Amino acid sequence: MNPIISSLLISNLALGAIIVAASYHWFLAWIGLELNTLAIIPMLAKQHHPRATEAATKYFIIQATASSIILLSSIINAWHTGTWDITQLTTHPTPTLLTIALAMKLGLAPMHFWLPEVMQGINTSTALIMTTWQKLPPMALLYLTTHQLPTMIVLLLAVLSVLIGGWSGLNQTQLRKIMAFSSIAHLGWMLTISTISNELLLFTLMIYLLMTTSMFMTLIFSTAKTTKDLGVLWATSPTLSTTTMITLMALGGLPPLIGFTPKWLILQELTINHLTPLATSIALTSLLSLMFYMRLTYITTLTISPNTTNLSMKWRFKPTKTINPSPLIMPTLLLLPITPLILI
Amino acid sequence: MMYLIEFFLVCFVISLVGIACNPSPYFGAGSLVIAAGLGCGVLILLGGSFVSLVLLLIYLGGMLVVFAYSVALASDPFPESWGNLGGYLISYVFLMVLLVFMFGEGEFISLGVSGMDSCGLSVVRVDLSGVSLLYYLGGGGLLICGWALLLTLFVVLELTRGLVRGSLRVV
């Protein structure tokens, strides 16, 4: 792609998200969402093969439908109450419509079917943008409206997302699809706590972004696409195979790592609010996600599969990508002890 | 008059279906033209005659250009259509419009305009101050809308970048 066009599209991707985050009028939020969607479409289809085109088409249709549902709900609200304020969405069917639209934008179950297919059809760098940056505009709208969304529907979508994210990820070998299902499960956790605490919503989002970015940068560096490719990561970069274990265990939410902190704080808030069966169910269904993270860890770090080479390092050409994921992986390992300093 | 709005909206939905599923791009773009025209009709009946006119000129004019380009590119000498009921459908539409105008509530035969807030020569146009506000206090919003439209142009140009470099190639 022409570098001028490429930089224009990336700038407008950022501009769209910033407009959504900075708006309090529904029209401005909608314009930001549309800018965001439009700007990423050529980036999805950059590779010009039919799978990428299909991914771009699916992404565009889903996101355009969700944006138009958001616009419809804001117009119904403006018709009945006269206000276009994002934080005052109170007419009867409107918060429900908005919940469904935001769930469709984020890729929450049962509107999650587009996310693994879109992520599989694009290259790994664009998949990184899809799971991290593209979650920010709907999260901004969720942050602003979470006090008036119907709690029953939100919690239902959340539990379903954690369950489906874990369960569907079990049968996957393609790494981008695994990361898509991991994204669905983490967003389910975020949606659970959005009904109680906005600060924990943001905290979970930030930690999720950190861990997902680390994992994706490892995948970009090693150009690994399937689980089998991760099996020879030890020969490409032994350090990276160790830190992949740390990142995967952090994604699974295991204690000495940073991924444990949001899960711990969420479970604490849920039990304080006497939502113990909900807390138990999302904790138990997260074990399904942990299974496929553990499988990836096993293949990457804990075993070396039988191979034909007698050399200890894989023969490779000088790598063209100079991605260094270690500044992101270090906080995943060491950041847990600052939990008491998180002022919520 | 509500019957006319309802009729226009029903035809609008049918045209939207025609845009989405059409055996040849001629008819998709043609359905878009009809849908835009019907939407403009609904806007007029609800009192916004200025924005309806602007929509007709700019959007419909743009869609006609799209239609012309798809005619030029698709170049199908015998384009396949939805079936042979086109003639019946058009004549039904015209008959309905004629009947509504003839035997409607009688306001169409009188002087002046008819709409949501208007009756005869007593006219309320609900959209003019909004449009002027768009250029005055809503200048930032106008700029952002214009920027989004310009970006759409770049996105479409990038996606259809012709020959082997575009993603929407004819395979």
Short mmCIF file of C-alpha atoms in Angstrom, two decimals:
data_model
loop_
_atom_site.label_atom_id
_atom_site.label_comp_id
_atom_site.label_asym_id
_atom_site.label_seq_id
_atom_site.Cartn_x
_atom_site.Cartn_y
_atom_site.Cartn_z
CA MET A 1 0.00 0.00 0.00
CA ASN A 2 1.18 3.50 -0.78
CA PRO A 3 2.80 4.84 2.43
CA ILE A 4 0.80 8.06 2.32
CA ILE A 5 -2.47 6.16 2.14
CA SER A 6 -1.28 3.77 4.82
CA SER A 7 -0.40 6.57 7.21
CA LEU A 8 -3.68 8.33 6.41
CA LEU A 9 -5.64 5.20 7.26
CA ILE A 10 -3.76 4.54 10.51
CA SER A 11 -4.18 8.18 11.56
CA ASN A 12 -7.90 8.02 10.92
CA LEU A 13 -8.13 4.76 12.81
CA ALA A 14 -6.74 6.61 15.82
CA LEU A 15 -8.86 9.69 15.12
CA GLY A 16 -12.06 7.63 15.05
CA ALA A 17 -11.35 6.06 18.41
CA ILE A 18 -10.42 9.40 19.94
CA ILE A 19 -13.59 11.03 18.62
CA VAL A 20 -15.70 8.28 20.20
CA ALA A 21 -13.89 8.58 23.50
CA ALA A 22 -14.17 12.38 23.54
CA SER A 23 -17.83 12.69 22.61
CA TYR A 24 -20.95 13.19 24.70
CA HIS A 25 -23.35 13.56 21.79
CA TRP A 26 -24.49 10.40 20.10
CA PHE A 27 -23.93 11.70 16.59
CA LEU A 28 -20.31 12.44 17.28
CA ALA A 29 -19.83 8.99 18.79
CA TRP A 30 -21.43 7.43 15.73
CA ILE A 31 -19.21 9.44 13.36
CA GLY A 32 -16.16 8.26 15.30
CA LEU A 33 -17.30 4.64 15.09
CA GLU A 34 -17.83 4.93 11.35
CA LEU A 35 -14.43 6.59 10.84
CA ASN A 36 -12.84 3.76 12.78
CA THR A 37 -14.60 1.07 10.77
CA LEU A 38 -13.91 2.67 7.40
CA ALA A 39 -10.25 3.31 8.10
CA ILE A 40 -9.44 -0.27 8.98
CA ILE A 41 -11.17 -1.89 5.99
CA PRO A 42 -8.31 -1.46 3.48
CA MET A 43 -5.87 -2.58 6.14
CA LEU A 44 -7.82 -5.80 6.54
CA ALA A 45 -7.87 -6.38 2.81
CA LYS A 46 -4.25 -5.38 2.33
CA GLN A 47 -3.04 -8.82 1.36
CA HIS A 48 -5.35 -9.04 -1.65
CA HIS A 49 -6.20 -12.70 -1.39
CA PRO A 50 -9.83 -13.84 -1.22
CA ARG A 51 -9.65 -14.79 2.46
CA ALA A 52 -8.58 -11.28 3.42
CA THR A 53 -11.30 -9.76 1.24
CA GLU A 54 -13.84 -12.02 2.88
CA ALA A 55 -12.59 -10.99 6.31
CA ALA A 56 -12.87 -7.31 5.38
CA THR A 57 -16.41 -7.81 4.04
CA LYS A 58 -17.57 -9.67 7.13
CA TYR A 59 -16.01 -7.10 9.45
CA PHE A 60 -17.56 -4.20 7.58
CA ILE A 61 -21.06 -5.66 7.51
CA ILE A 62 -21.06 -6.58 11.20
CA GLN A 63 -19.65 -3.25 12.36
CA ALA A 64 -21.93 -1.23 10.09
CA THR A 65 -24.97 -3.10 11.39
CA ALA A 66 -23.90 -2.52 14.99
CA SER A 67 -23.25 1.19 14.32
CA SER A 68 -26.65 1.61 12.76
CA ILE A 69 -28.28 -0.11 15.76
CA ILE A 70 -26.42 2.33 18.03
CA LEU A 71 -27.66 5.22 15.91
CA LEU A 72 -31.21 3.82 15.97
CA SER A 73 -31.20 3.51 19.76
CA SER A 74 -29.90 7.06 20.19
CA ILE A 75 -32.53 8.41 17.78
CA ILE A 76 -35.34 6.59 19.60
CA ASN A 77 -34.06 8.07 22.84
CA ALA A 78 -33.87 11.55 21.31
CA TRP A 79 -37.39 11.16 19.97
CA HIS A 80 -38.83 10.25 23.36
CA THR A 81 -36.73 12.31 25.73
CA GLY A 82 -35.29 15.05 23.54
CA THR A 83 -31.72 14.58 24.73
CA TRP A 84 -28.74 13.33 22.75
CA ASP A 85 -26.59 12.91 25.83
CA ILE A 86 -24.75 9.60 25.90
CA THR A 87 -25.09 9.22 29.66
CA GLN A 88 -28.87 9.74 29.62
CA LEU A 89 -30.14 6.87 27.56
CA THR A 90 -33.31 6.00 29.40
CA THR A 91 -36.19 5.24 27.02
CA HIS A 92 -37.46 1.71 27.33
CA PRO A 93 -36.10 -0.37 24.45
CA THR A 94 -33.01 1.76 23.97
CA PRO A 95 -30.53 0.44 26.57
CA THR A 96 -31.28 -3.11 25.43
CA LEU A 97 -30.65 -2.20 21.79
CA LEU A 98 -27.43 -0.47 22.80
CA THR A 99 -26.27 -3.51 24.78
CA ILE A 100 -26.80 -5.78 21.81
CA ALA A 101 -25.09 -3.36 19.46
CA LEU A 102 -22.05 -2.95 21.71
CA ALA A 103 -21.85 -6.71 22.15
CA MET A 104 -21.88 -7.09 18.38
CA LYS A 105 -19.11 -4.51 18.04
CA LEU A 106 -16.93 -6.09 20.68
CA GLY A 107 -17.48 -9.66 19.62
CA LEU A 108 -19.27 -10.94 22.70
CA ALA A 109 -21.27 -14.13 22.58
CA PRO A 110 -23.74 -14.81 21.02
CA MET A 111 -22.63 -12.22 18.46
CA HIS A 112 -19.07 -13.48 18.37
CA PHE A 113 -19.07 -15.57 15.21
CA TRP A 114 -17.38 -12.96 13.06
CA LEU A 115 -14.32 -12.46 15.26
CA PRO A 116 -12.40 -15.73 14.74
CA GLU A 117 -13.08 -15.73 11.01
CA VAL A 118 -12.00 -12.13 10.56
CA MET A 119 -8.87 -12.66 12.64
CA GLN A 120 -7.93 -15.75 10.69
CA GLY A 121 -8.13 -13.98 7.35
CA ILE A 122 -5.80 -11.08 8.14
CA ASN A 123 -2.10 -10.89 8.93
CA THR A 124 -0.90 -10.99 12.52
CA SER A 125 -0.12 -7.28 12.89
CA THR A 126 -3.62 -6.33 11.78
CA ALA A 127 -5.04 -9.01 14.09
CA LEU A 128 -3.19 -7.26 16.92
CA ILE A 129 -4.94 -3.99 16.03
CA MET A 130 -8.26 -5.84 15.80
CA THR A 131 -8.06 -7.21 19.32
CA THR A 132 -6.54 -4.22 21.03
CA TRP A 133 -7.30 -0.87 19.43
CA GLN A 134 -10.65 -1.79 17.92
CA LYS A 135 -11.99 -2.75 21.32
CA LEU A 136 -11.44 0.78 22.65
CA PRO A 137 -14.30 2.70 20.97
CA PRO A 138 -17.08 0.32 22.08
CA MET A 139 -15.46 0.11 25.50
CA ALA A 140 -15.58 3.89 25.73
CA LEU A 141 -19.31 3.84 25.02
CA LEU A 142 -19.79 0.97 27.46
CA TYR A 143 -17.91 2.92 30.14
CA LEU A 144 -20.23 5.89 29.69
CA THR A 145 -23.51 3.98 29.61
CA THR A 146 -22.92 1.07 31.93
CA HIS A 147 -25.14 2.44 34.70
CA GLN A 148 -28.27 2.19 32.58
CA LEU A 149 -27.78 -1.00 30.61
CA PRO A 150 -30.10 -3.85 31.67
CA THR A 151 -28.12 -5.85 34.21
CA MET A 152 -29.70 -9.21 33.48
CA ILE A 153 -28.87 -9.07 29.78
CA VAL A 154 -25.35 -7.78 30.38
CA LEU A 155 -24.55 -10.52 32.88
CA LEU A 156 -26.07 -13.15 30.60
CA LEU A 157 -23.93 -11.99 27.67
CA ALA A 158 -20.88 -11.92 29.94
CA VAL A 159 -21.25 -15.45 31.28
CA LEU A 160 -22.05 -16.76 27.83
CA SER A 161 -18.95 -15.05 26.43
CA VAL A 162 -16.62 -16.54 29.03
CA LEU A 163 -18.13 -19.97 28.45
CA ILE A 164 -18.11 -19.81 24.67
CA GLY A 165 -14.68 -18.20 24.53
CA GLY A 166 -13.24 -21.02 26.57
CA TRP A 167 -15.19 -23.86 25.06
CA SER A 168 -14.79 -22.95 21.39
CA GLY A 169 -11.10 -22.24 21.83
CA LEU A 170 -10.43 -25.79 22.91
CA ASN A 171 -10.62 -27.24 19.42
CA GLN A 172 -8.44 -24.64 17.70
CA THR A 173 -4.94 -24.99 16.39
CA GLN A 174 -4.69 -21.72 14.50
CA LEU A 175 -3.15 -19.16 16.80
CA ARG A 176 -5.10 -16.15 15.58
CA LYS A 177 -8.36 -17.96 16.22
CA ILE A 178 -7.14 -18.97 19.66
CA MET A 179 -6.39 -15.33 20.41
CA ALA A 180 -9.85 -14.38 19.12
CA PHE A 181 -11.50 -16.76 21.57
CA SER A 182 -9.23 -15.54 24.33
CA SER A 183 -10.42 -12.03 23.51
CA ILE A 184 -14.06 -13.14 23.75
CA ALA A 185 -13.47 -14.70 27.16
CA HIS A 186 -11.64 -11.67 28.55
CA LEU A 187 -14.32 -9.33 27.28
CA GLY A 188 -16.84 -11.50 29.11
CA TRP A 189 -14.98 -10.86 32.36
CA MET A 190 -14.92 -7.13 31.61
CA LEU A 191 -18.62 -7.06 30.93
CA THR A 192 -19.32 -8.86 34.21
CA ILE A 193 -17.62 -6.21 36.27
CA SER A 194 -19.02 -3.33 34.21
CA THR A 195 -22.30 -3.70 36.07
CA ILE A 196 -20.58 -2.98 39.39
CA SER A 197 -17.45 -0.94 38.97
CA ASN A 198 -16.22 1.22 36.09
CA GLU A 199 -12.70 1.44 37.47
CA LEU A 200 -12.29 -2.31 37.46
CA LEU A 201 -13.63 -2.37 33.90
CA LEU A 202 -10.84 -0.06 32.83
CA PHE A 203 -8.25 -1.91 34.86
CA THR A 204 -9.20 -5.28 33.37
CA LEU A 205 -9.12 -3.73 29.91
CA MET A 206 -5.63 -2.31 30.44
CA ILE A 207 -4.21 -5.57 31.75
CA TYR A 208 -5.88 -7.47 28.91
CA LEU A 209 -4.35 -5.07 26.37
CA LEU A 210 -0.92 -5.54 27.93
CA MET A 211 -1.08 -9.33 27.87
CA THR A 212 -2.61 -9.60 24.42
CA THR A 213 -0.09 -7.20 22.92
CA SER A 214 2.76 -9.24 24.43
CA MET A 215 1.39 -12.45 22.98
CA PHE A 216 0.79 -10.96 19.56
CA MET A 217 4.23 -9.41 19.40
CA THR A 218 5.70 -12.82 20.13
CA LEU A 219 3.62 -14.25 17.29
CA ILE A 220 4.66 -11.46 14.92
CA PHE A 221 8.33 -11.95 15.76
CA SER A 222 8.27 -15.69 15.32
CA THR A 223 5.81 -15.58 12.36
CA ALA A 224 4.00 -18.45 14.05
CA LYS A 225 0.56 -19.18 12.67
CA THR A 226 -0.37 -22.54 14.10
CA THR A 227 0.32 -24.45 17.29
CA LYS A 228 2.84 -26.53 15.40
CA ASP A 229 4.85 -23.42 14.57
CA LEU A 230 5.06 -22.57 18.24
CA GLY A 231 6.65 -25.97 18.78
CA VAL A 232 9.84 -24.83 17.08
CA LEU A 233 9.95 -21.45 18.75
CA TRP A 234 12.70 -22.77 21.04
CA ALA A 235 15.05 -22.94 18.09
CA THR A 236 14.29 -19.44 16.87
CA SER A 237 14.62 -17.71 20.19
CA PRO A 238 14.94 -19.63 23.45
CA THR A 239 14.30 -16.55 25.55
CA LEU A 240 11.11 -15.89 23.72
CA SER A 241 9.80 -19.39 24.32
CA THR A 242 10.25 -18.89 28.06
CA THR A 243 8.56 -15.52 28.05
CA THR A 244 5.75 -16.98 25.93
CA MET A 245 5.06 -19.31 28.81
CA ILE A 246 4.85 -16.33 31.14
CA THR A 247 2.50 -14.46 28.81
CA LEU A 248 0.24 -17.46 28.31
CA MET A 249 0.02 -18.16 32.01
CA ALA A 250 -0.77 -14.48 32.59
CA LEU A 251 -3.57 -14.71 30.02
CA GLY A 252 -4.86 -17.72 31.91
CA GLY A 253 -4.97 -15.73 35.13
CA LEU A 254 -2.51 -17.62 37.26
CA PRO A 255 -1.37 -16.02 40.52
CA PRO A 256 2.14 -14.75 40.47
CA LEU A 257 1.43 -12.93 37.21
CA ILE A 258 -0.48 -9.79 36.38
CA GLY A 259 -3.40 -11.62 34.79
CA PHE A 260 -4.45 -12.76 38.23
CA THR A 261 -5.08 -9.27 39.58
CA PRO A 262 -8.18 -8.35 37.54
CA LYS A 263 -9.74 -11.76 38.09
CA TRP A 264 -9.07 -11.54 41.83
CA LEU A 265 -10.51 -8.05 42.17
CA ILE A 266 -13.54 -8.92 40.04
CA LEU A 267 -14.30 -12.02 42.10
CA GLN A 268 -13.93 -9.97 45.28
CA GLU A 269 -16.36 -7.32 44.05
CA LEU A 270 -18.85 -9.93 42.91
CA THR A 271 -18.82 -11.76 46.24
CA ILE A 272 -19.16 -8.50 48.17
CA ASN A 273 -22.30 -7.87 46.14
CA HIS A 274 -23.60 -11.36 46.96
CA LEU A 275 -23.26 -12.55 43.37
CA THR A 276 -21.37 -15.65 44.42
CA PRO A 277 -22.93 -18.13 41.94
CA LEU A 278 -22.02 -15.75 39.12
CA ALA A 279 -18.47 -15.46 40.44
CA THR A 280 -18.18 -19.23 40.72
CA SER A 281 -19.50 -19.82 37.23
CA ILE A 282 -17.15 -17.39 35.50
CA ALA A 283 -14.21 -18.67 37.53
CA LEU A 284 -14.99 -22.26 36.59
CA THR A 285 -15.57 -21.53 32.91
CA SER A 286 -12.24 -19.73 32.77
CA LEU A 287 -10.67 -23.10 33.34
CA LEU A 288 -11.59 -23.96 29.78
CA SER A 289 -9.49 -21.03 28.53
CA LEU A 290 -6.71 -22.09 30.85
CA MET A 291 -6.73 -25.51 29.17
CA PHE A 292 -5.80 -24.14 25.77
CA TYR A 293 -3.26 -21.70 27.22
CA MET A 294 -1.73 -24.64 29.05
CA ARG A 295 -1.67 -26.66 25.85
CA LEU A 296 0.19 -23.87 24.07
CA THR A 297 2.61 -23.56 26.98
CA TYR A 298 3.25 -27.28 26.93
CA ILE A 299 4.04 -27.27 23.25
CA THR A 300 6.10 -24.10 23.34
CA THR A 301 8.12 -24.31 26.48
CA LEU A 302 7.68 -27.48 28.42
CA THR A 303 8.45 -30.02 25.72
CA ILE A 304 10.58 -30.21 22.63
CA SER A 305 8.83 -32.26 20.00
CA PRO A 306 10.83 -34.82 18.01
CA ASN A 307 12.44 -33.22 14.99
CA THR A 308 15.05 -34.07 12.48
CA THR A 309 17.63 -31.39 13.07
CA ASN A 310 20.92 -32.09 14.80
CA LEU A 311 21.62 -28.44 15.31
CA SER A 312 20.61 -26.57 18.41
CA MET A 313 19.57 -23.45 16.51
CA LYS A 314 17.30 -23.30 13.49
CA TRP A 315 18.84 -22.18 10.21
CA ARG A 316 17.21 -18.88 9.30
CA PHE A 317 17.89 -15.75 7.36
CA LYS A 318 18.36 -12.41 9.02
CA PRO A 319 14.90 -11.47 10.31
CA THR A 320 13.27 -8.49 8.67
CA LYS A 321 11.01 -7.65 11.57
CA THR A 322 12.83 -6.10 14.50
CA ILE A 323 10.05 -6.54 17.00
CA ASN A 324 11.14 -6.74 20.59
CA PRO A 325 8.33 -7.94 22.83
CA SER A 326 10.32 -7.98 26.04
CA PRO A 327 9.40 -4.52 27.38
CA LEU A 328 5.79 -5.70 27.45
CA ILE A 329 6.48 -9.10 28.89
CA MET A 330 8.41 -7.80 31.86
CA PRO A 331 5.37 -6.12 33.43
CA THR A 332 3.30 -9.27 32.89
CA LEU A 333 5.77 -11.07 35.07
CA LEU A 334 6.46 -8.55 37.74
CA LEU A 335 3.56 -6.16 38.09
CA LEU A 336 1.34 -8.14 40.46
CA PRO A 337 2.73 -6.79 43.74
CA ILE A 338 1.57 -3.26 42.98
CA THR A 339 -2.05 -4.33 43.37
CA PRO A 340 -2.48 -2.54 46.72
CA LEU A 341 -1.49 0.68 44.98
CA ILE A 342 -4.33 0.50 42.50
CA LEU A 343 -6.64 3.14 43.86
CA ILE A 344 -10.19 2.03 43.11
CA MET B 1 -51.37 11.59 4.61
CA MET B 2 -50.12 9.00 7.01
CA TYR B 3 -51.10 6.42 4.42
CA LEU B 4 -48.80 8.10 1.93
CA ILE B 5 -45.91 8.09 4.43
CA GLU B 6 -46.59 4.44 5.17
CA PHE B 7 -46.70 3.59 1.49
CA PHE B 8 -43.45 5.42 0.84
CA LEU B 9 -41.78 3.60 3.71
CA VAL B 10 -43.00 0.19 2.56
CA CYS B 11 -41.66 0.87 -0.91
CA PHE B 12 -38.42 2.08 0.70
CA VAL B 13 -37.93 -1.25 2.46
CA ILE B 14 -38.70 -3.14 -0.73
CA SER B 15 -36.11 -1.05 -2.58
CA LEU B 16 -33.57 -1.77 0.16
CA VAL B 17 -34.17 -5.47 -0.40
CA GLY B 18 -33.66 -4.83 -4.10
CA ILE B 19 -30.30 -3.16 -3.38
CA ALA B 20 -29.06 -6.02 -1.28
CA CYS B 21 -30.03 -8.89 -3.54
CA ASN B 22 -29.88 -8.17 -7.20
CA PRO B 23 -28.70 -10.30 -10.05
CA SER B 24 -27.01 -7.41 -11.83
CA PRO B 25 -25.47 -4.18 -10.53
CA TYR B 26 -27.69 -2.12 -12.81
CA PHE B 27 -30.70 -3.00 -10.73
CA GLY B 28 -28.89 -2.60 -7.43
CA ALA B 29 -27.93 0.97 -8.23
CA GLY B 30 -31.38 1.55 -9.72
CA SER B 31 -33.00 0.35 -6.51
CA LEU B 32 -30.72 2.70 -4.58
CA VAL B 33 -32.00 5.60 -6.68
CA ILE B 34 -35.61 4.61 -6.01
CA ALA B 35 -34.96 4.14 -2.30
CA ALA B 36 -33.33 7.56 -2.03
CA GLY B 37 -36.24 9.12 -3.90
CA LEU B 38 -38.78 7.53 -1.58
CA GLY B 39 -36.80 8.59 1.46
CA CYS B 40 -36.86 12.14 0.15
CA GLY B 41 -40.63 11.84 -0.21
CA VAL B 42 -40.96 10.80 3.43
CA LEU B 43 -38.79 13.74 4.49
CA ILE B 44 -40.98 16.17 2.57
CA LEU B 45 -44.14 14.82 4.15
CA LEU B 46 -42.60 15.24 7.59
CA GLY B 47 -41.88 18.90 6.99
CA GLY B 48 -38.22 18.92 6.04
CA SER B 49 -38.45 20.07 2.47
CA PHE B 50 -35.05 21.75 2.36
CA VAL B 51 -33.04 18.77 3.54
CA SER B 52 -35.08 16.58 1.24
CA LEU B 53 -34.11 18.74 -1.68
CA VAL B 54 -30.46 18.73 -0.67
CA LEU B 55 -30.59 14.94 -0.27
CA LEU B 56 -32.18 14.57 -3.68
CA LEU B 57 -29.65 16.73 -5.45
CA ILE B 58 -26.45 15.59 -3.80
CA TYR B 59 -27.05 12.00 -2.76
CA LEU B 60 -29.30 11.04 -5.63
CA GLY B 61 -27.07 12.86 -8.07
CA GLY B 62 -24.12 10.95 -6.68
CA MET B 63 -26.00 7.66 -6.89
CA LEU B 64 -26.90 8.34 -10.46
CA VAL B 65 -23.20 8.79 -11.14
CA VAL B 66 -22.57 5.42 -9.44
CA PHE B 67 -25.30 3.92 -11.58
CA ALA B 68 -23.70 5.33 -14.69
CA TYR B 69 -20.29 3.93 -13.71
CA SER B 70 -21.74 0.52 -12.95
CA VAL B 71 -23.47 0.59 -16.32
CA ALA B 72 -20.18 1.47 -17.94
CA LEU B 73 -18.21 -1.22 -16.10
CA ALA B 74 -20.71 -4.07 -15.90
CA SER B 75 -21.47 -3.82 -19.62
CA ASP B 76 -24.02 -6.53 -19.70
CA PRO B 77 -26.00 -6.44 -22.93
CA PHE B 78 -28.83 -8.50 -21.45
CA PRO B 79 -28.76 -7.93 -17.69
CA GLU B 80 -30.59 -10.45 -15.61
CA SER B 81 -33.37 -9.08 -13.46
CA TRP B 82 -35.61 -10.36 -10.70
CA GLY B 83 -38.21 -11.75 -13.01
CA ASN B 84 -40.82 -10.44 -15.31
CA LEU B 85 -42.99 -8.67 -12.83
CA GLY B 86 -41.21 -5.33 -13.25
CA GLY B 87 -43.96 -3.96 -15.41
CA TYR B 88 -46.66 -5.09 -13.02
CA LEU B 89 -44.82 -3.62 -10.06
CA ILE B 90 -44.29 -0.22 -11.66
CA SER B 91 -47.88 0.01 -12.79
CA TYR B 92 -49.09 -1.00 -9.32
CA VAL B 93 -46.96 1.73 -7.75
CA PHE B 94 -48.25 4.34 -10.13
CA LEU B 95 -51.84 3.23 -9.60
CA MET B 96 -51.47 3.51 -5.84
CA VAL B 97 -49.94 6.97 -6.05
CA LEU B 98 -52.67 8.06 -8.40
CA LEU B 99 -55.43 6.72 -6.15
CA VAL B 100 -53.97 8.34 -3.07
CA PHE B 101 -53.72 11.65 -4.81
CA MET B 102 -57.22 11.40 -6.16
CA PHE B 103 -59.10 9.97 -3.22
CA GLY B 104 -56.92 11.01 -0.32
CA GLU B 105 -58.15 13.19 2.50
CA GLY B 106 -58.82 16.00 0.07
CA GLU B 107 -55.91 18.16 1.17
CA PHE B 108 -54.00 17.44 -2.02
CA ILE B 109 -56.49 19.16 -4.19
CA SER B 110 -56.41 22.35 -2.13
CA LEU B 111 -53.92 25.18 -2.15
CA GLY B 112 -50.59 25.30 -0.41
CA VAL B 113 -48.63 22.40 0.99
CA SER B 114 -49.51 19.58 3.28
CA GLY B 115 -47.26 18.05 5.83
CA MET B 116 -46.77 17.29 9.46
CA ASP B 117 -47.02 20.80 10.76
CA SER B 118 -48.57 22.48 7.79
CA CYS B 119 -52.07 22.78 6.45
CA GLY B 120 -52.76 24.61 3.23
CA LEU B 121 -51.08 28.01 3.21
CA SER B 122 -50.02 27.89 6.86
CA VAL B 123 -46.58 26.48 6.56
CA VAL B 124 -44.05 25.37 9.15
CA ARG B 125 -40.74 24.18 7.80
CA VAL B 126 -38.91 22.35 10.53
CA ASP B 127 -35.50 22.02 9.02
CA LEU B 128 -34.24 25.41 7.95
CA SER B 129 -32.88 26.65 11.28
CA GLY B 130 -31.20 23.31 11.83
CA VAL B 131 -29.33 23.58 8.58
CA SER B 132 -28.17 27.10 9.36
CA LEU B 133 -27.03 25.98 12.80
CA LEU B 134 -25.00 23.25 11.18
CA TYR B 135 -22.91 25.91 9.48
CA TYR B 136 -22.75 28.18 12.52
CA LEU B 137 -22.46 26.46 15.88
CA GLY B 138 -22.09 23.01 14.43
CA GLY B 139 -19.04 23.89 12.36
CA GLY B 140 -16.82 21.33 14.01
CA GLY B 141 -19.35 18.59 13.41
CA LEU B 142 -19.64 19.66 9.80
CA LEU B 143 -15.87 19.44 9.39
CA ILE B 144 -15.76 15.99 10.93
CA CYS B 145 -18.59 14.77 8.70
CA GLY B 146 -16.81 16.17 5.66
CA TRP B 147 -13.59 14.51 6.73
CA ALA B 148 -15.32 11.16 7.18
CA LEU B 149 -16.76 11.42 3.68
CA LEU B 150 -13.34 12.27 2.24
CA LEU B 151 -11.88 9.28 4.03
CA THR B 152 -14.59 7.09 2.52
CA LEU B 153 -13.37 8.18 -0.86
CA PHE B 154 -9.80 7.19 -0.06
CA VAL B 155 -10.92 3.87 1.40
CA VAL B 156 -12.93 3.00 -1.68
CA LEU B 157 -10.09 4.06 -3.96
CA GLU B 158 -7.67 1.89 -2.01
CA LEU B 159 -9.96 -1.12 -2.01
CA THR B 160 -10.67 -0.95 -5.72
CA ARG B 161 -7.18 -0.06 -6.78
CA GLY B 162 -7.51 -1.73 -10.12
CA LEU B 163 -5.79 -4.57 -11.97
CA VAL B 164 -3.63 -6.76 -9.77
CA ARG B 165 -3.09 -4.51 -6.78
CA GLY B 166 -6.72 -4.13 -5.70
CA SER B 167 -8.45 -6.54 -3.41
CA LEU B 168 -11.73 -6.67 -5.30
CA ARG B 169 -10.33 -8.13 -8.46
CA VAL B 170 -12.37 -9.98 -10.98
CA VAL B 171 -11.13 -13.50 -10.40
#
